[in-house]
Coordinates of C-alpha atoms and ligand atoms in Angstrom, one line a residue:
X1 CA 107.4 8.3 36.5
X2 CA 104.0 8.9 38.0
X3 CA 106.1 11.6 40.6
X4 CA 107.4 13.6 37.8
X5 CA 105.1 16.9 38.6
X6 CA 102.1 17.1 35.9
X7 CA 103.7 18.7 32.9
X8 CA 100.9 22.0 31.8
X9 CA 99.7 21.3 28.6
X10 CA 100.3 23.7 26.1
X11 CA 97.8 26.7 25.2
X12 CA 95.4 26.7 22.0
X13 CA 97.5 29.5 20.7
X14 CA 100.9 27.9 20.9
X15 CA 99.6 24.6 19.6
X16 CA 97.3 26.2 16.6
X17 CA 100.7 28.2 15.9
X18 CA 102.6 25.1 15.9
X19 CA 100.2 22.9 13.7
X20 CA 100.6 26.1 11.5
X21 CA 104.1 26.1 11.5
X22 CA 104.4 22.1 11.3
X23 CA 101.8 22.6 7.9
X24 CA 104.5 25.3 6.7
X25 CA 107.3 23.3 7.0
X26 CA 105.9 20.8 5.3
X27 CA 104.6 22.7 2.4
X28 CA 108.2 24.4 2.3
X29 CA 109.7 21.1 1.9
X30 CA 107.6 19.3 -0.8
X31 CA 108.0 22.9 -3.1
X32 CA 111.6 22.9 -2.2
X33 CA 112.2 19.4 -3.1
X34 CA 110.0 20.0 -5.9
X35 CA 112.3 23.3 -7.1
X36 CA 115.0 21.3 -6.5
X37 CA 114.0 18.4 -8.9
X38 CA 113.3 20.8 -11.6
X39 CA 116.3 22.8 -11.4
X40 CA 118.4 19.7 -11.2
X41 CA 116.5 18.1 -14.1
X42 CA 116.6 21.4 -16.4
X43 CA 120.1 22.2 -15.7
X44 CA 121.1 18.4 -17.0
X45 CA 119.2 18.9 -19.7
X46 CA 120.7 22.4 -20.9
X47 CA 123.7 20.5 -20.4
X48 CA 123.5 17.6 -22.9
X49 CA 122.2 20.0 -25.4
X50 CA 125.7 22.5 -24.9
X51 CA 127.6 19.2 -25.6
X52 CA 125.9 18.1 -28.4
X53 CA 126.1 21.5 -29.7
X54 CA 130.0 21.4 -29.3
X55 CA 130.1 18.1 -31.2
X56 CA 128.3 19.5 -33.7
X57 CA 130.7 22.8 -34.0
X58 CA 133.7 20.2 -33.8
X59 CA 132.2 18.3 -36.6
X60 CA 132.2 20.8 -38.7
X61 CA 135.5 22.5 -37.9
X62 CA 136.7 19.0 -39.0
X63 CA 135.3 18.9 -41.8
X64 CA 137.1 22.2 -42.5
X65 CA 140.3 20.8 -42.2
X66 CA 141.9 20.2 -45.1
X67 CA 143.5 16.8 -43.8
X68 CA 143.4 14.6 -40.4
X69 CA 147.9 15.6 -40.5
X70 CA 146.9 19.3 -40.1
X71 CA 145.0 18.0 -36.7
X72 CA 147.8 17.0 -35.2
X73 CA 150.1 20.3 -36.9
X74 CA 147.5 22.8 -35.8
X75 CA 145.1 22.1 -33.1
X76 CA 144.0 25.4 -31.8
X77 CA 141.2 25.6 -34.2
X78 CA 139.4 22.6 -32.6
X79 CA 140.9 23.7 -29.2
X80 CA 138.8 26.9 -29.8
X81 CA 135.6 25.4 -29.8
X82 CA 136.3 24.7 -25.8
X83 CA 137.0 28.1 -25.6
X84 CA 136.0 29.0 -21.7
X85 CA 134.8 25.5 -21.2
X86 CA 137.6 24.6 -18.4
X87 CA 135.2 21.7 -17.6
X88 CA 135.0 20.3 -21.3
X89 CA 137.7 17.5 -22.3
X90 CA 138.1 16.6 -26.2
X91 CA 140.1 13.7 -27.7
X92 CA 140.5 13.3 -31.2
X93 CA 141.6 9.6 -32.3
X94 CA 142.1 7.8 -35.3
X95 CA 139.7 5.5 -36.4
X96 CA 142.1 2.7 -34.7
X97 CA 142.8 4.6 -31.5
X98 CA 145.8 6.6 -32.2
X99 CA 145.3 9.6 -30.5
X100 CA 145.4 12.7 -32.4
X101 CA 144.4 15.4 -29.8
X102 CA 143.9 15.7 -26.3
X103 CA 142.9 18.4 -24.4
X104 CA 143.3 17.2 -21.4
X105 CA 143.9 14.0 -19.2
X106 CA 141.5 11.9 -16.8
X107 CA 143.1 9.7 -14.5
X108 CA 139.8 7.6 -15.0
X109 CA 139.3 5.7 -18.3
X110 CA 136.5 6.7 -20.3
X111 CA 133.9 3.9 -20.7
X112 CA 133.7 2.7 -24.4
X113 CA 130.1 3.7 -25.6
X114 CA 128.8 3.4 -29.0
X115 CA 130.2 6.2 -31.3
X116 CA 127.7 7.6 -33.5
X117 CA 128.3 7.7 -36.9
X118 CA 129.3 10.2 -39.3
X119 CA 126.7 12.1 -40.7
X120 CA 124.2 11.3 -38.1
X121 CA 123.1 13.9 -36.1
X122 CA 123.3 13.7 -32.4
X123 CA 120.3 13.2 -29.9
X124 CA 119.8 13.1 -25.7
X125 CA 120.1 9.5 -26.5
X126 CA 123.8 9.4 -27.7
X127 CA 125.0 11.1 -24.5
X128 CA 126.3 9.0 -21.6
X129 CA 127.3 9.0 -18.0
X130 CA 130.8 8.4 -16.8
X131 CA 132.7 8.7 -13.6
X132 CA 135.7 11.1 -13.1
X133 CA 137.9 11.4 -9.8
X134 CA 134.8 13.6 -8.2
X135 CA 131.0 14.2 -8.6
X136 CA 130.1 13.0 -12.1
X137 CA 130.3 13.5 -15.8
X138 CA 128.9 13.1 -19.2
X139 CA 130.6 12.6 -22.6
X140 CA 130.0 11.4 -26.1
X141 CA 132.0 9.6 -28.7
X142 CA 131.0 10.4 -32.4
X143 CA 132.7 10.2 -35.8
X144 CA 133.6 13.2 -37.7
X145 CA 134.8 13.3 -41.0
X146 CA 137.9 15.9 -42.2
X147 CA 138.2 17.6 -45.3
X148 CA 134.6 17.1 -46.6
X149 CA 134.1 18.5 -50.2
X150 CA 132.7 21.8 -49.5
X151 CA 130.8 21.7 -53.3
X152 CA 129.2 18.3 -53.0
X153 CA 129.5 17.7 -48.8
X154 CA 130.6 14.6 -49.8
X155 CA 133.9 12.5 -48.9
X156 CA 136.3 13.3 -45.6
X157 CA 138.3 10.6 -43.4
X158 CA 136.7 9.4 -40.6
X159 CA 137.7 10.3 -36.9
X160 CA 136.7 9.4 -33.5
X161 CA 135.2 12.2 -31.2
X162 CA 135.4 11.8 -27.9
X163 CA 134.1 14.5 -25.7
X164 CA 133.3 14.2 -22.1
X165 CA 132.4 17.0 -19.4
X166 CA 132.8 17.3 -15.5
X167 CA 129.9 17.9 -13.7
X168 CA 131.3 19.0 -10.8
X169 CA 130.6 22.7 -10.9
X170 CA 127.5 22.0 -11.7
X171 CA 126.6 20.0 -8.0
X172 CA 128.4 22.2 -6.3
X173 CA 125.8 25.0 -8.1
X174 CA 123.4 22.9 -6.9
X175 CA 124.6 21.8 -3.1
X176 CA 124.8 25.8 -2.3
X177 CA 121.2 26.1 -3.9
X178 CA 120.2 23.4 -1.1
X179 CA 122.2 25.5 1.5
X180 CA 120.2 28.5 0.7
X181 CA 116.8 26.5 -0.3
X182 CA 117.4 25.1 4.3
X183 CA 117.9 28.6 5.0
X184 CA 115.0 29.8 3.6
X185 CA 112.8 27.4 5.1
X186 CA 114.5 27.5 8.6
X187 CA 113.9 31.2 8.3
X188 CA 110.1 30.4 6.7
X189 CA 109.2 28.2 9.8
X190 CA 110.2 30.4 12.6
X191 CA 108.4 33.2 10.8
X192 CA 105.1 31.0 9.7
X193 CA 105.2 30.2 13.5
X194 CA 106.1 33.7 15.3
X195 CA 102.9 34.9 12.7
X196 CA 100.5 31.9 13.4
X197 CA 100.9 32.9 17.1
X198 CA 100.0 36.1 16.3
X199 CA 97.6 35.8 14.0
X200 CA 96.4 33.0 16.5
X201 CA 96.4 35.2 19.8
X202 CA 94.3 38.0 17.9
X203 CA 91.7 35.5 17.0
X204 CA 91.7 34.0 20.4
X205 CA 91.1 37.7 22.0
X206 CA 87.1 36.9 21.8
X207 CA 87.8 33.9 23.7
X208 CA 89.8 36.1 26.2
X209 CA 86.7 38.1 26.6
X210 CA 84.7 35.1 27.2
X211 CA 86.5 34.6 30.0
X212 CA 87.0 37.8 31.4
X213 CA 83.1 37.8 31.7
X214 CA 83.0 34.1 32.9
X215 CA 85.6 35.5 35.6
X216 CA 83.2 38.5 36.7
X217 CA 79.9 36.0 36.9
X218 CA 79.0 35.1 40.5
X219 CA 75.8 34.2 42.3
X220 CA 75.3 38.1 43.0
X221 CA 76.2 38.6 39.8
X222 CA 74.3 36.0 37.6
X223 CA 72.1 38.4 35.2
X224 CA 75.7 39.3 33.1
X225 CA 75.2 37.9 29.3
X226 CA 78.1 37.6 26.6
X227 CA 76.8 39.5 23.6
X228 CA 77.3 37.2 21.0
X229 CA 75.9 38.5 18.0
X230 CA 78.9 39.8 16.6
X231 CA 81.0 37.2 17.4
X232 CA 81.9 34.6 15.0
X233 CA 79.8 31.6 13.9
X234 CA 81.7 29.2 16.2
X235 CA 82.0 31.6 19.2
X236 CA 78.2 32.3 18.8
X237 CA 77.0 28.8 19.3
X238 CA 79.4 28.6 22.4
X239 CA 77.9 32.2 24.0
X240 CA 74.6 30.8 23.1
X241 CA 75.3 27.6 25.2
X242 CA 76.8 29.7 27.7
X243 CA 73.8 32.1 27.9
X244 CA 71.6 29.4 28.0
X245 CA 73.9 27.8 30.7
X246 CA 73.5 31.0 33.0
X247 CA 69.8 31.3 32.2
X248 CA 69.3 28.1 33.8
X249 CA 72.1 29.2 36.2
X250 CA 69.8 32.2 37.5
X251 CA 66.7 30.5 37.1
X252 CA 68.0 27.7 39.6
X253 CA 69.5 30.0 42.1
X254 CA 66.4 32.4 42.2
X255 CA 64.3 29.3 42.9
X256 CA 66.8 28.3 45.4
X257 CA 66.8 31.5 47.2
X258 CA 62.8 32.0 46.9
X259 CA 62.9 28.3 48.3
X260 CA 64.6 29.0 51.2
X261 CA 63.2 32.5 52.0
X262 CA 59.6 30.6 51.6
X263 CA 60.9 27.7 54.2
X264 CA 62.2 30.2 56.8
X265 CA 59.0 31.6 56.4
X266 CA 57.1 28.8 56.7
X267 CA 58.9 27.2 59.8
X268 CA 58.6 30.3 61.7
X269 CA 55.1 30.4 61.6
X270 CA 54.8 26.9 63.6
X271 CA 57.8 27.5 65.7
X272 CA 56.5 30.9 66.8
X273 CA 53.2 29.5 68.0
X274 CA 55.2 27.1 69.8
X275 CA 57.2 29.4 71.4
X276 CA 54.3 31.9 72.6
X277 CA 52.4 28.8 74.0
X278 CA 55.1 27.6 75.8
X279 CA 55.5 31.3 77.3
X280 CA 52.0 32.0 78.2
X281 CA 52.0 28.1 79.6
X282 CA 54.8 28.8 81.7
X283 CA 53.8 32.8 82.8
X284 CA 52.3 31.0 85.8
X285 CA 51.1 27.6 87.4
X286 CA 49.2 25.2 85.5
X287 CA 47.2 22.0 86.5
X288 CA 48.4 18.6 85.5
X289 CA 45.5 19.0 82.7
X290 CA 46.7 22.2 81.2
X291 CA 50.0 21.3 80.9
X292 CA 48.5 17.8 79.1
X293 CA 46.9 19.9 77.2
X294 CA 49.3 22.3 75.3
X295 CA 51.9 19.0 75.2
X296 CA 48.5 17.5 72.6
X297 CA 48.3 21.3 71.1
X298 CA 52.6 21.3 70.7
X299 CA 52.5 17.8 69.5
X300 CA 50.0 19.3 66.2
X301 CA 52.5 21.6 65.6
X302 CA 55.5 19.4 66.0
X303 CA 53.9 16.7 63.4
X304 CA 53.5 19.8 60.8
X305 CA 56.6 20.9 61.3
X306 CA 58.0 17.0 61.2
X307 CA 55.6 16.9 57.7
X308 CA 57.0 19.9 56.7
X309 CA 60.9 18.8 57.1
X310 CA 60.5 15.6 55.5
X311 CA 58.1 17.1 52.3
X312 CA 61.2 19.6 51.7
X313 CA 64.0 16.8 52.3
X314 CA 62.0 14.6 49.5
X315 CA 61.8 17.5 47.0
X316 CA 65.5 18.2 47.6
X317 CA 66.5 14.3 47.4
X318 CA 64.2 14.2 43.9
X319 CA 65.5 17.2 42.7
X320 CA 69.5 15.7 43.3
X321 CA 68.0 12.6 41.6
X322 CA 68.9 10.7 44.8
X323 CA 65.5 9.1 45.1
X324 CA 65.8 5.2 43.1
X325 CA 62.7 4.5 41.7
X326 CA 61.7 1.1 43.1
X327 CA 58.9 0.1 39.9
X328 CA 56.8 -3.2 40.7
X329 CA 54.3 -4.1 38.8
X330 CA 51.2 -2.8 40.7
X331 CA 47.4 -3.8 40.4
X332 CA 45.8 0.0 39.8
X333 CA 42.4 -1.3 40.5
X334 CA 43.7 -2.5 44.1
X335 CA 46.1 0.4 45.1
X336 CA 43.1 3.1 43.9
X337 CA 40.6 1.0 46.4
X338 CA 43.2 1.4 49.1
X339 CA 43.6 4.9 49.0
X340 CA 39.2 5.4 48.7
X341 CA 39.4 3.0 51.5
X342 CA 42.0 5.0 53.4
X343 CA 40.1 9.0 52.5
X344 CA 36.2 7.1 52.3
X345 CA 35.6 8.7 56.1
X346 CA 37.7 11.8 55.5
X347 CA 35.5 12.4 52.4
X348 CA 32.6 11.5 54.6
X349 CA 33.0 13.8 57.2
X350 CA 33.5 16.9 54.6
X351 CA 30.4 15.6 53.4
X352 CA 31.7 14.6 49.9
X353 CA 31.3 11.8 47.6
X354 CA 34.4 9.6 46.9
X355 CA 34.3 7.2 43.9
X356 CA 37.0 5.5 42.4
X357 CA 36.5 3.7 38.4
X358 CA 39.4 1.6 37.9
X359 CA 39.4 -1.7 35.7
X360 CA 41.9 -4.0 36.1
X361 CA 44.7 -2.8 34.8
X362 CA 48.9 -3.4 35.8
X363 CA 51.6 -0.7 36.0
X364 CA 55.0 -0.6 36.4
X365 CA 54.8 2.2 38.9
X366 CA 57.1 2.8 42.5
X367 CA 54.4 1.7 45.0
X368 CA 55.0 4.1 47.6
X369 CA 55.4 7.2 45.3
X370 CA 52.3 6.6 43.5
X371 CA 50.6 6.2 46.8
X372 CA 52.3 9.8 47.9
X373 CA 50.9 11.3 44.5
X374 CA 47.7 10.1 44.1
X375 CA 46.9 10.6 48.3
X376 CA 48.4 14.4 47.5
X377 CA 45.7 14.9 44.7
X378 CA 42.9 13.1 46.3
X379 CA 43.4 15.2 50.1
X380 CA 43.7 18.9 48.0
X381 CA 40.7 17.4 45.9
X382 CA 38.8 16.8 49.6
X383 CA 40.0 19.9 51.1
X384 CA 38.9 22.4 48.3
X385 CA 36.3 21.2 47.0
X386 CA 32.7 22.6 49.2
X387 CA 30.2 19.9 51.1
X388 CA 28.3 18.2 48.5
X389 CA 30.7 18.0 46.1
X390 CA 32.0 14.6 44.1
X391 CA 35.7 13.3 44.1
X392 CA 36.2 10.9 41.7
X393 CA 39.6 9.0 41.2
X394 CA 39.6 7.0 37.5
X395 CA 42.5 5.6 35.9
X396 CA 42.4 4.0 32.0
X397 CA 45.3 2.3 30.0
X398 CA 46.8 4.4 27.2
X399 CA 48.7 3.5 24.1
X400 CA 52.1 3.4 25.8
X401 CA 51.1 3.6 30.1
X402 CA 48.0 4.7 32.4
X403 CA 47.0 7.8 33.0
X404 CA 45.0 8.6 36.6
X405 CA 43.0 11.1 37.2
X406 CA 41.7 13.0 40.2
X407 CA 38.6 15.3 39.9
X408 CA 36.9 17.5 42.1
X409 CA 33.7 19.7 41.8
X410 CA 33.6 23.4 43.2
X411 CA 34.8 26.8 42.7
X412 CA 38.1 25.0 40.5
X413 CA 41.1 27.1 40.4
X414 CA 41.5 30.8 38.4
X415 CA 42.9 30.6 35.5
X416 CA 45.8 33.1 36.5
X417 CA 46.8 31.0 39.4
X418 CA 47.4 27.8 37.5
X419 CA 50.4 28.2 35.9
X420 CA 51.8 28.4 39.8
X421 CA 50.3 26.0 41.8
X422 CA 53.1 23.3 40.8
X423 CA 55.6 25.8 42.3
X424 CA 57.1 25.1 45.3
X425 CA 55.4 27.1 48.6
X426 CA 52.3 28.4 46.6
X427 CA 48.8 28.3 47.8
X428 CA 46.3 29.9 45.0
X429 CA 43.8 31.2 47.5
X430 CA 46.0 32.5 50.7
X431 CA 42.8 33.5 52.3
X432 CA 40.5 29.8 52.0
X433 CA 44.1 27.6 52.4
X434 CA 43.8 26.3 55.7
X435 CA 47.3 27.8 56.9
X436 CA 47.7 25.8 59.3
X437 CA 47.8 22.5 57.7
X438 CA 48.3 23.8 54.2
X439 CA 52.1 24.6 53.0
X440 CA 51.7 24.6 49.5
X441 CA 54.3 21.8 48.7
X442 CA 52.1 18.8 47.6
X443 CA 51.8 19.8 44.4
X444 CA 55.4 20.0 43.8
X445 CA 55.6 16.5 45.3
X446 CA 53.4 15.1 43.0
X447 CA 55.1 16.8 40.1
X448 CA 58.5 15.4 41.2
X449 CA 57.1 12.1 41.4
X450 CA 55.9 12.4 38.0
X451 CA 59.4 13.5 36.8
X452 CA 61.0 10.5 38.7
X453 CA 59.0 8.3 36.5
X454 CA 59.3 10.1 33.0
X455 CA 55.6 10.8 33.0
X456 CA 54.0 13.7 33.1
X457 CA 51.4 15.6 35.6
X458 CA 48.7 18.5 34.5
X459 CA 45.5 19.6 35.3
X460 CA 42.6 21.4 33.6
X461 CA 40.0 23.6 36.0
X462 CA 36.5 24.7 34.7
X463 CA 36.1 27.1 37.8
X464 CA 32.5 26.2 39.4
X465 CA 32.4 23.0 36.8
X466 CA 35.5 20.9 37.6
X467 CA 38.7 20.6 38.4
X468 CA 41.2 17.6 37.7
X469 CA 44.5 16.5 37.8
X470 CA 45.9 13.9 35.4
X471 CA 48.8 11.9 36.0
X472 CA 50.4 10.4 32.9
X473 CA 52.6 7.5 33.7
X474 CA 54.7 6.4 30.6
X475 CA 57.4 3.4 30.0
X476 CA 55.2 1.5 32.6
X477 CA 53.7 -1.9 30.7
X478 CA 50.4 -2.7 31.1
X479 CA 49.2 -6.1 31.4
Ligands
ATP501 N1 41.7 20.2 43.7 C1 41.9 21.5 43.9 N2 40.9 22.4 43.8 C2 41.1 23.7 43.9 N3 42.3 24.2 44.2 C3 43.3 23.4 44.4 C4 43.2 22.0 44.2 N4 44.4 21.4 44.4 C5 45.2 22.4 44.6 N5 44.6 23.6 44.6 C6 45.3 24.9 44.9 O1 46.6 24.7 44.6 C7 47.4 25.2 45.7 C8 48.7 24.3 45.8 O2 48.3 23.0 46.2 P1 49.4 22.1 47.0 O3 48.9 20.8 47.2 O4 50.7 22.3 46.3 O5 49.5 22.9 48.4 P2 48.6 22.9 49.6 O6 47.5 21.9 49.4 O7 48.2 24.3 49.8 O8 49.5 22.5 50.8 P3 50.1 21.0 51.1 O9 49.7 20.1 50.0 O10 51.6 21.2 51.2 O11 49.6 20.7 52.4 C9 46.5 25.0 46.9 O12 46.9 25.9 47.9 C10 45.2 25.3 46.3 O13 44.9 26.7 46.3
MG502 MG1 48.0 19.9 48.9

């Protein structure tokens, strides 16, 4: 029935009020059957001690009579003892079964129990069940003895007792106490339910709240906070997460916004000297060399800006995690040589020494990323570092990776600018950065790189001693 419109589940409140009202039912009914057990039980009980009571009072009105005949002449006072008992029935019988007295007649025969003896007081036990036209009955059959010395107790002629009881007053007693007992708890669920809901919807008001704040939060209006220290325990771990969440929130969008100011910025720069070259070039006639000339000075600027675009694509693609790490299992010794192969005349020419100490060693590194890294470290470490200086690349096997390092001599890095210079468009020394060629995003390469492969990338700067950069690869085995 998949085009049956999506049915809206229900709300906390009304389902918490529910389970509230379902537990309330329940509890209703166990107590109720419970009551209704008892009562039932007790009311038995009180019954079968009224009729062996009567017996008793029978027997001994029997035994007042002066012969079984004056049974028969006078009955009333035997029929006494029933005496607003509509729902009592008494037979008296001889000992062979000739009725004496009868109360009153039962189209049903009464079963033949044992009678219990004369003298022998009467217990729960003696009393029996039996069934009369409706609902159901008990009765008892026990001898009495008439005209019983009074001075010694002693003597009397036997007759049967037989006294039986309808129960039927008593189940109807009970069937309107089940009425009123399904009354009580139809009324006892609708009002455990209409106060769970409210009791509920109170509770939920701090939930309400949340979301009344959640609703006002947009990117304008990310510094909002739930105050959560007076909520309760539950709600306070939730507004804590949720804080948190918005910290992160801000934190991300500030960066993103900084990000793209700082990239406008940066591309404007290049494209501006584009433009006014182009302008001045084209304010008058050129020769054939001129214009081959600004096309070499344009094409500088259009491999910057080129550089530029496809430094900030790969920091956005590693940020998305969209970059797959392709890890080979890389000879350090060889890559290291390749990159001191590939900066040995760079270095030259700045008038620096490159080394490189490597033993052989295997990683399971992304080729061309550790490449990216490693070249980013090794061209800041030849730009910065003053003629004369040392770059030296090592790289050493560690309990669970490698770790590579790139150090440089020379004025190093103040101590105030390096909690930045991982940050995205940040140059520590505006003034000696080569603006041209420098944009401040290498760095933040590197450190993506590093994320990309769990590992980890910091740097520790003696200014005028040394400065270096360790990369920490981790999960990589070493061979
Ligand atoms: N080896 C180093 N010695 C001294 N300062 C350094 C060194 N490496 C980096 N820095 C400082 O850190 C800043 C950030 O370096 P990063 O590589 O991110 O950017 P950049 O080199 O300025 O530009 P890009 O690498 O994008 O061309 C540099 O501007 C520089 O001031
Ligand atoms: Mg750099």
């Amino acid at each position: 029935m998949t085009w049956l419109p999506r049915r809206r589940p229900l709300s906390l409140t009304l389902r918490v009020a529910l389970l509230l009202s379902a537990v309330a039912v329940t509890t209703f009914i166990v107590v109720g059957a419970y009551l209704y057990q008892t009562l039932q039980r007790q009311m038995a009980r009180r019954d079968d001690v009224e009729l062996i009571a009567k017996v008793d009072q029978i027997r001994s009105v029997l035994e007042d009579l002066p012969s079984v005949a004056a049974i028969v002449r006078d009955a009333r006072p035997l029929k006494d003892t029933l005496t607003g008992h509509n729902d009592f029935m008494l037979r008296v019988n001889t000992p062979d079964g000739k009725p004496l007295l009868q109360t009153s007649i039962t189209s049903r025969p009464l079963p033949a129990v044992d009678s219990v003896p004369a003298g022998r007081p009467l217990t729960m036990d003696d009393i029996h069940d039996w069934q009369p036209q409706t609902g159901r009955g008990r009765m008892v059959r026990a001898v009495g003895l008439v005209g019983v010395d009074t001075a010694s107790g002693k003597g009397g002629e036997p007759v049967q007792i037989i006294l039986a009881r309808e129960r039927s007053d008593r189940l109807k007693l009970l069937r309107a106490y089940v009425g009123d007992l399904l009354v009580a708890l139809c009324g006892g669920a609708l009002l455990a339910t209409a106060l769970g809901y409210v009791v509920v919807r109170y509770s939920m008001r701090q939930f309400r709240s949340v979301i009344a704040k959640a609703d006002d939060i947009n990117t304008s209006r990310l510094n909002t906070r739930l105050s959560v220290d007076d909520a309760p325990v539950e709600l306070r771990q939730m507004g804590a997460a949720f804080n948190a969440m918005l910290d992160r929130l801000e934190d991300g969008v500030q960066r993103l916004s900084g990000f793209a100011a700082d990239l406008a910025h940066d591309l404007r720069t290049p494209v501006n000297t584009l433009m006014v070259e182009t302008q001045v070039a084209l304010s008058r006639p050129r020769t054939a060399e001129e214009y081959q000339h600004l096309l070499a000075s344009n094409l500088e600027e259009y491999e910057r800006l080129a550089r530029m675009i496809e430094n900030t694509l790969f920091l956005a693609r590693a940020d998305n995690a969209q970059l797959a790490l392709q890890r080979e299992s890389l000879d350090l010794q060889a890559e290291l040589q390749r990159i001191h192969d590939y900066f040995e005349f760079l270095a030259e020419d700045a008038g620096l020494r490159l080394t490189v100490d490597a033993p052989p060693l295997r990683a399971e590194i992304d080729p061309v990323l550790l490449q990216r890294a490693v070249n980013n470290l090794v061209s800041n470490a030849i730009r910065y570092t003053p003629a004369g200086g040392t770059v030296a690349v090592t790289a050493r096997a560690t309990a669970d990776g490698v770790d590579i390092a790139v150090s440089n001599t020379g004025p190093g890095i103040a101590p105030e600018h390096l909690p930045h210079i991982f940050d995205r468009y940040y140059r520590a020394d505006q003034a000696r950065s080569d603006q041209a060629h420098s944009a401040g995003l290498g760095l933040s390469i590197v450190r993506a790189i590093m994320a990309l492969h769990g590992g980890k990338l910091s740097v520790d700067s003696q200014p005028g001693e040394l400065t270096t950069f360790f990369l920490q690869f981790r999960g990589g085995k070493n061979i």
